[in-house]
PDB file of C-alpha atoms in Angstrom:
ATOM      1  CA  MET I  20       0.175  -0.282   0.016  1.00  0.00           C
ATOM      2  CA  ARG I  21       3.105   2.648   0.670  1.00  0.00           C
ATOM      3  CA  PRO I  22       3.723   3.297  -3.086  1.00  0.00           C
ATOM      4  CA  PRO I  23      -0.019   4.694  -3.698  1.00  0.00           C
ATOM      5  CA  CYS I  24       0.127   6.521  -0.701  1.00  0.00           C
ATOM      6  CA  SER I  25       2.969   8.179  -1.992  1.00  0.00           C
ATOM      7  CA  PHE I  26       2.578   8.892  -4.780  1.00  0.00           C
ATOM      8  CA  PHE I  27      -0.196  10.927  -3.324  1.00  0.00           C
ATOM      9  CA  ARG I  28       1.501  13.253  -1.017  1.00  0.00           C
ATOM     10  CA  VAL I  29       3.840  13.320  -4.196  1.00  0.00           C
ATOM     11  CA  ILE I  30       0.472  14.972  -6.013  1.00  0.00           C
ATOM     12  CA  SER I  31      -0.274  17.039  -3.061  1.00  0.00           C
ATOM     13  CA  ALA I  32       2.789  18.240  -2.115  1.00  0.00           C
ATOM     14  CA  TYR I  33       3.038  19.077  -6.106  1.00  0.00           C
ATOM     15  CA  THR I  34       0.700  21.687  -6.080  1.00  0.00           C
ATOM     16  CA  MET I  35       0.687  23.039  -2.757  1.00  0.00           C
ATOM     17  CA  LEU I  36       4.667  23.907  -4.136  1.00  0.00           C
ATOM     18  CA  ALA I  37       2.109  25.067  -7.862  1.00  0.00           C
ATOM     19  CA  ILE I  38      -0.291  27.392  -5.556  1.00  0.00           C
ATOM     20  CA  ASN I  39       2.468  28.955  -3.987  1.00  0.00           C
ATOM     21  CA  GLY I  40       4.128  29.608  -7.142  1.00  0.00           C
ATOM     22  CA  SER I  41       7.481  28.236  -5.440  1.00  0.00           C
ATOM     23  CA  ILE I  42       7.883  26.211  -8.886  1.00  0.00           C
ATOM     24  CA  TYR I  43       6.949  28.224 -11.107  1.00  0.00           C
ATOM     25  CA  PRO I  44       7.800  32.051 -11.121  1.00  0.00           C
ATOM     26  CA  ASP I  45       5.579  33.751 -13.210  1.00  0.00           C
ATOM     27  CA  LYS I  46       2.070  33.381 -13.996  1.00  0.00           C
ATOM     28  CA  LYS I  47       2.467  31.399 -17.417  1.00  0.00           C
ATOM     29  CA  GLN I  48       4.850  28.910 -15.927  1.00  0.00           C
ATOM     30  CA  GLN I  49       2.490  28.359 -12.876  1.00  0.00           C
ATOM     31  CA  GLU I  50      -0.911  27.819 -15.193  1.00  0.00           C
ATOM     32  CA  LYS I  51       0.969  25.377 -16.948  1.00  0.00           C
ATOM     33  CA  GLY I  52       2.050  23.649 -13.607  1.00  0.00           C
ATOM     34  CA  TRP I  53      -2.099  24.035 -12.640  1.00  0.00           C
ATOM     35  CA  ARG I  54      -2.739  21.846 -15.607  1.00  0.00           C
ATOM     36  CA  LYS I  55      -0.676  19.487 -15.354  1.00  0.00           C
ATOM     37  CA  MET I  56      -1.424  19.430 -11.726  1.00  0.00           C
ATOM     38  CA  VAL I  57      -4.991  18.536 -12.861  1.00  0.00           C
ATOM     39  CA  VAL I  58      -4.048  16.190 -15.283  1.00  0.00           C
ATOM     40  CA  TYR I  59      -1.858  14.012 -12.808  1.00  0.00           C
ATOM     41  CA  SER I  60      -4.694  14.368 -10.073  1.00  0.00           C
ATOM     42  CA  LEU I  61      -7.149  12.925 -13.174  1.00  0.00           C
ATOM     43  CA  ALA I  62      -5.165  10.000 -13.474  1.00  0.00           C
ATOM     44  CA  ALA I  63      -4.905   9.445 -10.020  1.00  0.00           C
ATOM     45  CA  VAL I  64      -8.722   9.672  -9.331  1.00  0.00           C
ATOM     46  CA  LEU I  65      -9.426   7.190 -12.560  1.00  0.00           C
ATOM     47  CA  GLY I  66      -6.090   4.603 -11.407  1.00  0.00           C
ATOM     48  CA  ALA I  67      -8.226   4.993  -8.286  1.00  0.00           C
ATOM     49  CA  ALA I  68     -11.059   3.694 -10.179  1.00  0.00           C
ATOM     50  CA  VAL I  69     -10.109   1.381 -12.025  1.00  0.00           C
ATOM     51  CA  ILE I  70      -8.778  -0.698  -8.872  1.00  0.00           C
ATOM     52  CA  LEU I  71     -11.570  -0.284  -7.654  1.00  0.00           C
ATOM     53  CA  VAL I  72     -13.750  -1.820 -10.233  1.00  0.00           C
ATOM     54  CA  PHE I  73     -11.008  -4.489 -10.642  1.00  0.00           C
ATOM     55  CA  ILE I  74     -11.163  -5.879  -7.024  1.00  0.00           C
ATOM     56  CA  MET I  75     -14.960  -5.553  -6.763  1.00  0.00           C
ATOM     57  CA  TRP I  76     -15.031  -8.227  -9.799  1.00  0.00           C
ATOM     58  CA  ARG I  77     -12.436 -10.176  -8.342  1.00  0.00           C
ATOM     59  CA  GLN I  78     -14.541 -10.071  -5.292  1.00  0.00           C
ATOM     60  CA  ALA I  79     -17.789 -10.636  -7.304  1.00  0.00           C
ATOM     61  CA  TYR I  80     -16.481 -14.609  -8.433  1.00  0.00           C
ATOM     62  CA  GLN I  81     -14.558 -15.900  -4.802  1.00  0.00           C
ATOM     63  CA  ASN I  82     -15.858 -19.004  -4.560  1.00  0.00           C
ATOM     64  CA  ARG I  83     -16.911 -19.457   0.225  1.00  0.00           C
ATOM     65  CA  VAL I  84     -18.496 -21.986   1.135  1.00  0.00           C
ATOM     66  CA  LEU I  85     -20.079 -21.311   4.856  1.00  0.00           C
ATOM     67  CA  GLN I  86     -19.833 -24.021   6.982  1.00  0.00           C
ATOM     68  CA  GLN I  87     -22.071 -23.510  10.015  1.00  0.00           C
ATOM     69  CA  THR I  88     -23.111 -25.653  13.258  1.00  0.00           C
ATOM     70  CA  LEU I  89     -27.311 -24.904  13.960  1.00  0.00           C
ATOM     71  CA  TYR I  90     -28.213 -26.699  17.306  1.00  0.00           C
ATOM     72  CA  PHE I  91     -33.064 -26.667  18.228  1.00  0.00           C
ATOM     73  CA  PRO I  92     -34.111 -27.539  21.378  1.00  0.00           C
ATOM     74  CA  ASP I  93     -36.863 -30.176  19.261  1.00  0.00           C
ATOM     75  CA  PHE I  94     -35.098 -31.576  15.827  1.00  0.00           C
ATOM     76  CA  PRO I  95     -35.875 -35.391  16.155  1.00  0.00           C
ATOM     77  CA  GLU I  96     -32.073 -36.995  17.697  1.00  0.00           C
ATOM     78  CA  SER I  97     -32.163 -40.124  15.755  1.00  0.00           C
ATOM     79  CA  PHE I  98     -31.329 -38.129  12.707  1.00  0.00           C
ATOM     80  CA  GLY I  99     -28.426 -37.203  14.684  1.00  0.00           C
ATOM     81  CA  GLU I 100     -27.504 -35.018  12.413  1.00  0.00           C
ATOM     82  CA  MET I 101     -28.444 -33.589   9.250  1.00  0.00           C
ATOM     83  CA  LYS I 102     -26.047 -31.876   6.209  1.00  0.00           C
ATOM     84  CA  ILE I 103     -27.866 -29.376   3.591  1.00  0.00           C
ATOM     85  CA  PHE I 104     -25.736 -27.695   1.028  1.00  0.00           C
ATOM     86  CA  PHE I 105     -27.733 -24.904   0.508  1.00  0.00           C
ATOM     87  CA  ILE I 106     -26.982 -22.165  -2.743  1.00  0.00           C
ATOM     88  CA  SER I 107     -29.005 -19.422  -4.163  1.00  0.00           C
ATOM     89  CA  ASP I 108     -28.773 -16.614  -6.436  1.00  0.00           C
ATOM     90  CA  ILE I 109     -26.328 -18.032  -9.540  1.00  0.00           C
ATOM     91  CA  HIS I 110     -27.663 -16.067 -12.017  1.00  0.00           C
ATOM     92  CA  ARG I 111     -25.260 -16.414 -14.315  1.00  0.00           C
ATOM     93  CA  ARG I 112     -22.420 -17.576 -12.866  1.00  0.00           C
ATOM     94  CA  THR I 113     -21.406 -21.027 -13.839  1.00  0.00           C
ATOM     95  CA  ILE I 114     -20.192 -22.684  -9.862  1.00  0.00           C
ATOM     96  CA  ALA I 115     -16.777 -23.744  -9.314  1.00  0.00           C
ATOM     97  CA  ASP I 116     -15.901 -27.233  -9.558  1.00  0.00           C
ATOM     98  CA  ARG I 117     -13.739 -26.836  -6.564  1.00  0.00           C
ATOM     99  CA  ILE I 118     -17.168 -25.594  -4.409  1.00  0.00           C
ATOM    100  CA  ILE I 119     -18.472 -29.163  -5.951  1.00  0.00           C
ATOM    101  CA  ASN I 120     -15.209 -30.992  -4.730  1.00  0.00           C
ATOM    102  CA  PHE I 121     -15.272 -28.808  -2.048  1.00  0.00           C
ATOM    103  CA  THR I 122     -18.764 -30.529  -0.475  1.00  0.00           C
ATOM    104  CA  ILE I 123     -19.051 -33.749  -2.151  1.00  0.00           C
ATOM    105  CA  GLY I 124     -19.104 -35.972   0.801  1.00  0.00           C
ATOM    106  CA  LYS I 125     -20.380 -33.481   3.162  1.00  0.00           C
ATOM    107  CA  ALA I 126     -23.855 -33.054   2.707  1.00  0.00           C
ATOM    108  CA  ASP I 127     -26.904 -35.503   2.645  1.00  0.00           C
ATOM    109  CA  ILE I 128     -29.282 -32.925   0.142  1.00  0.00           C
ATOM    110  CA  VAL I 129     -29.228 -29.535  -2.375  1.00  0.00           C
ATOM    111  CA  ILE I 130     -31.208 -26.918  -1.420  1.00  0.00           C
ATOM    112  CA  ILE I 131     -31.348 -24.124  -4.350  1.00  0.00           C
ATOM    113  CA  GLY I 132     -32.920 -21.017  -2.952  1.00  0.00           C
ATOM    114  CA  GLY I 133     -34.072 -19.657  -6.366  1.00  0.00           C
ATOM    115  CA  ASP I 134     -33.151 -17.334  -9.719  1.00  0.00           C
ATOM    116  CA  LEU I 135     -31.032 -20.266 -10.126  1.00  0.00           C
ATOM    117  CA  ARG I 136     -30.969 -18.633 -13.828  1.00  0.00           C
ATOM    118  CA  GLU I 137     -31.841 -14.330 -15.155  1.00  0.00           C
ATOM    119  CA  GLY I 138     -32.593 -13.308 -18.436  1.00  0.00           C
ATOM    120  CA  GLY I 139     -30.599 -14.200 -21.445  1.00  0.00           C
ATOM    121  CA  ILE I 140     -28.657 -17.509 -19.519  1.00  0.00           C
ATOM    122  CA  SER I 141     -29.098 -20.465 -21.990  1.00  0.00           C
ATOM    123  CA  LEU I 142     -30.661 -23.407 -20.197  1.00  0.00           C
ATOM    124  CA  LYS I 143     -27.817 -25.309 -21.873  1.00  0.00           C
ATOM    125  CA  GLN I 144     -25.954 -23.476 -18.710  1.00  0.00           C
ATOM    126  CA  VAL I 145     -28.826 -23.911 -15.830  1.00  0.00           C
ATOM    127  CA  GLU I 146     -28.374 -27.831 -17.126  1.00  0.00           C
ATOM    128  CA  GLU I 147     -24.758 -27.868 -16.520  1.00  0.00           C
ATOM    129  CA  ASN I 148     -25.274 -26.373 -13.349  1.00  0.00           C
ATOM    130  CA  ILE I 149     -27.945 -28.932 -12.005  1.00  0.00           C
ATOM    131  CA  SER I 150     -25.492 -31.896 -13.325  1.00  0.00           C
ATOM    132  CA  LYS I 151     -23.053 -30.516 -11.499  1.00  0.00           C
ATOM    133  CA  LEU I 152     -25.234 -29.965  -8.039  1.00  0.00           C
ATOM    134  CA  LYS I 153     -26.038 -33.515  -8.659  1.00  0.00           C
ATOM    135  CA  LYS I 154     -22.558 -35.170  -7.361  1.00  0.00           C
ATOM    136  CA  ILE I 155     -23.418 -33.131  -4.140  1.00  0.00           C
ATOM    137  CA  GLY I 156     -26.682 -34.845  -3.240  1.00  0.00           C
ATOM    138  CA  PRO I 157     -30.109 -35.104  -3.469  1.00  0.00           C
ATOM    139  CA  LEU I 158     -32.284 -31.769  -5.312  1.00  0.00           C
ATOM    140  CA  TYR I 159     -34.582 -29.370  -3.881  1.00  0.00           C
ATOM    141  CA  PHE I 160     -35.492 -25.905  -5.760  1.00  0.00           C
ATOM    142  CA  VAL I 161     -38.169 -22.662  -5.443  1.00  0.00           C
ATOM    143  CA  TRP I 162     -38.900 -20.563  -7.534  1.00  0.00           C
ATOM    144  CA  GLY I 163     -37.154 -17.002  -7.881  1.00  0.00           C
ATOM    145  CA  ASN I 164     -38.091 -13.702  -9.711  1.00  0.00           C
ATOM    146  CA  ASN I 165     -35.242 -13.734 -12.472  1.00  0.00           C
ATOM    147  CA  ASP I 166     -36.127 -18.161 -13.129  1.00  0.00           C
ATOM    148  CA  TYR I 167     -39.716 -16.996 -14.601  1.00  0.00           C
ATOM    149  CA  GLU I 168     -37.223 -14.538 -16.595  1.00  0.00           C
ATOM    150  CA  GLY I 169     -37.832 -16.504 -20.325  1.00  0.00           C
ATOM    151  CA  ASP I 170     -39.042 -19.585 -21.049  1.00  0.00           C
ATOM    152  CA  TYR I 171     -39.560 -21.351 -17.416  1.00  0.00           C
ATOM    153  CA  HIS I 172     -41.999 -23.499 -18.494  1.00  0.00           C
ATOM    154  CA  ALA I 173     -38.757 -25.073 -20.867  1.00  0.00           C
ATOM    155  CA  LEU I 174     -37.047 -24.859 -17.317  1.00  0.00           C
ATOM    156  CA  ASP I 175     -39.433 -26.061 -14.975  1.00  0.00           C
ATOM    157  CA  ALA I 176     -40.021 -29.651 -17.995  1.00  0.00           C
ATOM    158  CA  MET I 177     -35.560 -30.127 -17.131  1.00  0.00           C
ATOM    159  CA  LEU I 178     -35.666 -29.461 -13.686  1.00  0.00           C
ATOM    160  CA  LEU I 179     -37.822 -32.765 -14.037  1.00  0.00           C
ATOM    161  CA  GLU I 180     -36.008 -34.145 -16.570  1.00  0.00           C
ATOM    162  CA  LYS I 181     -33.039 -34.229 -14.212  1.00  0.00           C
ATOM    163  CA  GLY I 182     -35.028 -35.571 -10.885  1.00  0.00           C
ATOM    164  CA  VAL I 183     -35.039 -32.217  -9.138  1.00  0.00           C
ATOM    165  CA  LYS I 184     -37.911 -31.548  -7.143  1.00  0.00           C
ATOM    166  CA  ILE I 185     -39.249 -28.201  -7.262  1.00  0.00           C
ATOM    167  CA  LEU I 186     -41.488 -26.970  -3.936  1.00  0.00           C
ATOM    168  CA  ASP I 187     -43.862 -24.908  -5.604  1.00  0.00           C
ATOM    169  CA  ASN I 188     -45.888 -24.252  -2.491  1.00  0.00           C
ATOM    170  CA  THR I 189     -45.731 -27.927  -1.087  1.00  0.00           C
ATOM    171  CA  ALA I 190     -43.721 -29.774   1.356  1.00  0.00           C
ATOM    172  CA  VAL I 191     -41.739 -33.145   1.490  1.00  0.00           C
ATOM    173  CA  SER I 192     -40.662 -34.977   4.554  1.00  0.00           C
ATOM    174  CA  PHE I 193     -37.618 -37.534   5.888  1.00  0.00           C
ATOM    175  CA  GLU I 194     -37.689 -39.962   7.973  1.00  0.00           C
ATOM    176  CA  SER I 195     -35.020 -41.553   9.994  1.00  0.00           C
ATOM    177  CA  SER I 196     -34.526 -45.201  10.741  1.00  0.00           C
ATOM    178  CA  GLU I 197     -36.343 -45.322  13.802  1.00  0.00           C
ATOM    179  CA  GLY I 198     -39.437 -43.641  12.405  1.00  0.00           C
ATOM    180  CA  ASP I 199     -39.005 -39.946  13.722  1.00  0.00           C
ATOM    181  CA  ARG I 200     -40.121 -37.191  10.760  1.00  0.00           C
ATOM    182  CA  LEU I 201     -38.938 -33.392   9.707  1.00  0.00           C
ATOM    183  CA  SER I 202     -40.398 -31.711   7.012  1.00  0.00           C
ATOM    184  CA  LEU I 203     -39.307 -29.560   3.963  1.00  0.00           C
ATOM    185  CA  MET I 204     -41.785 -27.134   2.741  1.00  0.00           C
ATOM    186  CA  GLY I 205     -41.166 -24.249   0.020  1.00  0.00           C
ATOM    187  CA  VAL I 206     -43.134 -21.645  -1.623  1.00  0.00           C
ATOM    188  CA  ASP I 207     -42.710 -20.074  -4.940  1.00  0.00           C
ATOM    189  CA  ASP I 208     -41.626 -16.702  -5.340  1.00  0.00           C
ATOM    190  CA  MET I 209     -43.800 -13.227  -3.291  1.00  0.00           C
ATOM    191  CA  SER I 210     -43.993 -11.800  -6.653  1.00  0.00           C
ATOM    192  CA  ASP I 211     -47.487 -11.611  -8.566  1.00  0.00           C
ATOM    193  CA  ASN I 212     -48.621 -13.592  -4.685  1.00  0.00           C
ATOM    194  CA  ARG I 213     -47.627 -16.929  -6.583  1.00  0.00           C
ATOM    195  CA  ALA I 214     -46.072 -17.245  -2.895  1.00  0.00           C
ATOM    196  CA  LYS I 215     -48.338 -19.376  -0.655  1.00  0.00           C
ATOM    197  CA  LEU I 216     -47.154 -20.256   2.549  1.00  0.00           C
ATOM    198  CA  THR I 217     -50.286 -21.733   4.121  1.00  0.00           C
ATOM    199  CA  MET I 218     -51.355 -24.350   0.383  1.00  0.00           C
ATOM    200  CA  ALA I 219     -47.417 -25.010   2.096  1.00  0.00           C
ATOM    201  CA  VAL I 220     -47.919 -26.132   5.292  1.00  0.00           C
ATOM    202  CA  GLU I 221     -50.904 -27.698   4.896  1.00  0.00           C
ATOM    203  CA  ASP I 222     -48.901 -29.679   3.080  1.00  0.00           C
ATOM    204  CA  SER I 223     -46.218 -30.670   5.453  1.00  0.00           C
ATOM    205  CA  GLU I 224     -46.774 -33.020   8.511  1.00  0.00           C
ATOM    206  CA  GLN I 225     -46.675 -31.685  11.933  1.00  0.00           C
ATOM    207  CA  VAL I 226     -43.093 -32.002  13.253  1.00  0.00           C
ATOM    208  CA  PHE I 227     -39.721 -30.477  12.843  1.00  0.00           C
ATOM    209  CA  ARG I 228     -40.387 -27.847  10.007  1.00  0.00           C
ATOM    210  CA  ILE I 229     -37.640 -26.152   7.291  1.00  0.00           C
ATOM    211  CA  LEU I 230     -39.204 -23.436   5.088  1.00  0.00           C
ATOM    212  CA  VAL I 231     -37.102 -22.676   1.608  1.00  0.00           C
ATOM    213  CA  SER I 232     -38.533 -19.612   0.530  1.00  0.00           C
ATOM    214  CA  HIS I 233     -36.144 -16.720  -2.115  1.00  0.00           C
ATOM    215  CA  ASN I 234     -37.688 -13.572  -1.045  1.00  0.00           C
ATOM    216  CA  PRO I 235     -36.387 -13.359   3.011  1.00  0.00           C
ATOM    217  CA  GLU I 236     -39.939 -11.223   3.890  1.00  0.00           C
ATOM    218  CA  ILE I 237     -42.187 -14.637   3.528  1.00  0.00           C
ATOM    219  CA  ARG I 238     -41.036 -13.726   7.761  1.00  0.00           C
ATOM    220  CA  HIS I 239     -44.000 -11.531   8.061  1.00  0.00           C
ATOM    221  CA  TYR I 240     -46.100 -14.350   7.143  1.00  0.00           C
ATOM    222  CA  LEU I 241     -45.145 -16.644   9.676  1.00  0.00           C
ATOM    223  CA  LYS I 242     -46.850 -17.420  12.624  1.00  0.00           C
ATOM    224  CA  GLU I 243     -46.022 -19.307  16.114  1.00  0.00           C
ATOM    225  CA  GLU I 244     -47.940 -22.456  15.383  1.00  0.00           C
ATOM    226  CA  GLN I 245     -47.081 -23.271  12.275  1.00  0.00           C
ATOM    227  CA  SER I 246     -43.897 -24.572  14.136  1.00  0.00           C
ATOM    228  CA  ILE I 247     -41.167 -23.562  11.253  1.00  0.00           C
ATOM    229  CA  LYS I 248     -37.645 -23.888  13.079  1.00  0.00           C
ATOM    230  CA  LEU I 249     -36.301 -22.946  10.427  1.00  0.00           C
ATOM    231  CA  VAL I 250     -36.024 -20.345   7.194  1.00  0.00           C
ATOM    232  CA  LEU I 251     -34.060 -19.984   4.187  1.00  0.00           C
ATOM    233  CA  ALA I 252     -33.640 -17.486   1.633  1.00  0.00           C
ATOM    234  CA  GLY I 253     -31.542 -15.507  -0.494  1.00  0.00           C
ATOM    235  CA  HIS I 254     -32.614 -12.985  -3.099  1.00  0.00           C
ATOM    236  CA  THR I 255     -31.347  -9.623  -1.657  1.00  0.00           C
ATOM    237  CA  HIS I 256     -27.554 -10.939  -2.757  1.00  0.00           C
ATOM    238  CA  GLY I 257     -26.434  -8.885   1.017  1.00  0.00           C
ATOM    239  CA  GLY I 258     -27.285  -5.364  -0.947  1.00  0.00           C
ATOM    240  CA  GLN I 259     -24.025  -6.731  -3.540  1.00  0.00           C
ATOM    241  CA  ILE I 260     -22.203  -3.546  -3.191  1.00  0.00           C
ATOM    242  CA  ARG I 261     -22.711  -2.028   0.135  1.00  0.00           C
ATOM    243  CA  ILE I 262     -20.106   1.918   0.671  1.00  0.00           C
ATOM    244  CA  PHE I 263     -19.160   2.524   3.892  1.00  0.00           C
ATOM    245  CA  GLY I 264     -21.932  -0.565   5.881  1.00  0.00           C
ATOM    246  CA  TYR I 265     -24.353   0.476   3.481  1.00  0.00           C
ATOM    247  CA  GLY I 266     -26.129  -1.125   0.491  1.00  0.00           C
ATOM    248  CA  PRO I 267     -29.888  -1.619  -0.660  1.00  0.00           C
ATOM    249  CA  TYR I 268     -30.567  -4.633   1.281  1.00  0.00           C
ATOM    250  CA  LYS I 269     -28.805  -5.795   4.848  1.00  0.00           C
ATOM    251  CA  ALA I 270     -25.464  -7.917   4.650  1.00  0.00           C
ATOM    252  CA  GLY I 271     -26.465 -11.365   4.743  1.00  0.00           C
ATOM    253  CA  GLY I 272     -26.357 -13.577   8.023  1.00  0.00           C
ATOM    254  CA  ILE I 273     -29.246 -14.979  10.196  1.00  0.00           C
ATOM    255  CA  GLU I 274     -31.506 -13.868  12.563  1.00  0.00           C
ATOM    256  CA  LYS I 275     -33.142 -15.078  15.309  1.00  0.00           C
ATOM    257  CA  GLN I 276     -37.295 -14.463  15.478  1.00  0.00           C
ATOM    258  CA  GLY I 277     -39.145 -16.001  18.309  1.00  0.00           C
ATOM    259  CA  ASP I 278     -38.537 -20.124  17.643  1.00  0.00           C
ATOM    260  CA  THR I 279     -37.185 -19.705  14.447  1.00  0.00           C
ATOM    261  CA  LEU I 280     -33.955 -18.866  12.922  1.00  0.00           C
ATOM    262  CA  LEU I 281     -33.410 -17.228   9.621  1.00  0.00           C
ATOM    263  CA  LEU I 282     -31.042 -17.278   7.159  1.00  0.00           C
ATOM    264  CA  THR I 283     -30.606 -14.673   4.354  1.00  0.00           C
ATOM    265  CA  SER I 284     -27.725 -15.408   1.561  1.00  0.00           C
ATOM    266  CA  ASN I 285     -25.639 -13.525   0.544  1.00  0.00           C
ATOM    267  CA  GLY I 286     -26.283 -15.239  -2.683  1.00  0.00           C
ATOM    268  CA  TYR I 287     -23.514 -17.114  -4.565  1.00  0.00           C
ATOM    269  CA  GLY I 288     -24.574 -15.123  -8.458  1.00  0.00           C
ATOM    270  CA  THR I 289     -24.611 -11.482  -8.805  1.00  0.00           C
ATOM    271  CA  SER I 290     -27.493  -8.665 -10.709  1.00  0.00           C
ATOM    272  CA  GLY I 291     -26.686  -6.114 -13.154  1.00  0.00           C
ATOM    273  CA  VAL I 292     -24.013  -5.271 -12.588  1.00  0.00           C
ATOM    274  CA  PRO I 293     -20.846  -8.411 -12.128  1.00  0.00           C
ATOM    275  CA  LEU I 294     -19.364  -6.369  -9.302  1.00  0.00           C
ATOM    276  CA  ARG I 295     -20.391  -6.588  -5.116  1.00  0.00           C
ATOM    277  CA  LEU I 296     -18.419  -5.214  -2.633  1.00  0.00           C
ATOM    278  CA  GLY I 297     -19.033  -6.051   0.845  1.00  0.00           C
ATOM    279  CA  ALA I 298     -20.797  -8.583   0.779  1.00  0.00           C
ATOM    280  CA  LYS I 299     -18.601 -10.969  -0.429  1.00  0.00           C
ATOM    281  CA  PRO I 300     -20.957 -14.145  -2.395  1.00  0.00           C
ATOM    282  CA  GLU I 301     -21.202 -17.222  -0.601  1.00  0.00           C
ATOM    283  CA  THR I 302     -22.885 -20.785  -0.472  1.00  0.00           C
ATOM    284  CA  HIS I 303     -23.739 -22.814   2.347  1.00  0.00           C
ATOM    285  CA  LEU I 304     -22.674 -26.021   4.490  1.00  0.00           C
ATOM    286  CA  LEU I 305     -25.408 -26.197   7.291  1.00  0.00           C
ATOM    287  CA  ILE I 306     -25.343 -29.327  10.177  1.00  0.00           C
ATOM    288  CA  LEU I 307     -28.460 -29.156  11.918  1.00  0.00           C
ATOM    289  CA  LYS I 308     -28.538 -30.957  15.190  1.00  0.00           C
ATOM    290  CA  LYS I 309     -30.204 -31.232  18.934  1.00  0.00           C
ATOM    291  CA  GLY I 310     -29.044 -29.187  21.498  1.00  0.00           C
ATOM    292  CA  ASP I 311     -29.885 -25.816  23.492  1.00  0.00           C
ATOM    293  CA  SER I 312     -29.689 -22.880  21.435  1.00  0.00           C
ATOM    294  CA  ARG I 313     -26.735 -21.395  20.855  1.00  0.00           C
ATOM    295  CA  PRO I 314     -24.737 -18.766  18.201  1.00  0.00           C
ATOM    296  CA  PRO I 315     -24.197 -20.597  15.144  1.00  0.00           C
ATOM    297  CA  ASN I 316     -21.233 -22.672  15.027  1.00  0.00           C
ATOM    298  CA  LEU I 317     -19.099 -20.395  11.846  1.00  0.00           C
ATOM    299  CA  LYS I 318     -15.689 -21.776   9.573  1.00  0.00           C
ATOM    300  CA  VAL I 319     -15.533 -19.835   6.567  1.00  0.00           C
ATOM    301  CA  HIS I 320     -13.914 -21.334   3.546  1.00  0.00           C
ATOM    302  CA  THR I 321     -12.094 -20.101   0.697  1.00  0.00           C
ATOM    303  CA  LEU I 322     -11.723 -21.936  -2.089  1.00  0.00           C
TER     304      LEU I 322
END
């Protein structure tokens, strides 16, 4: 970092000398000095902007797996633990092989939290990402707003052909060797009034419940009697570009709402411009266990 600082020190000293007339004794030379100073200052600003954009571009294409252990007092003990790989907001990205290779053998199921693609992305690219994720485990998918761009009927048909279970206001159940059960529910995207949480709950058993929603705003529709213990969401990209910690949305993370844990992911891809700042891309390896509520044990794997 020293060279840039030294460079700006030189510019500052040069500017002060030019202003005081110490370098240029006559007016003509002084005006010439001012012009040089303006050119050097603009070059410095442009150089800093190029460096910042490069940093933002590099950050947007990082590959990170956030490994977290989540404890629930009422998690079915006979399951031991349930391991979920959660990824949302892939958009234009192709999932890196290093993420797939790292996660193989570590997850029981894969949950895709919507925005598997956006307009202009070929079905072939989406199919490639699905094939990669299938190496990790069985796939479960909820619709995001961008998934409806383009021919979403073709996307639906491809997912079904690939054996992906689409949770569109529906639920599936898992059973342990001792007969305990838990339910995985999913709602359609909240845009155009597609999300029907009541239908998903009715399709679910009254057991330990996990809800997947592309949009975290589903939190405002949760009711205590629904016994939803974990919500997985994306959509916000963590604000994607945060200036001095501020962005259009909150940074991703885990919050508690009553007895429910709500995980909102920064997501894997980007929307609009392929840049990120202060909201690094992320995927999640979640390990669910029975135990007293406590802060999640977090390990960040940058691959």
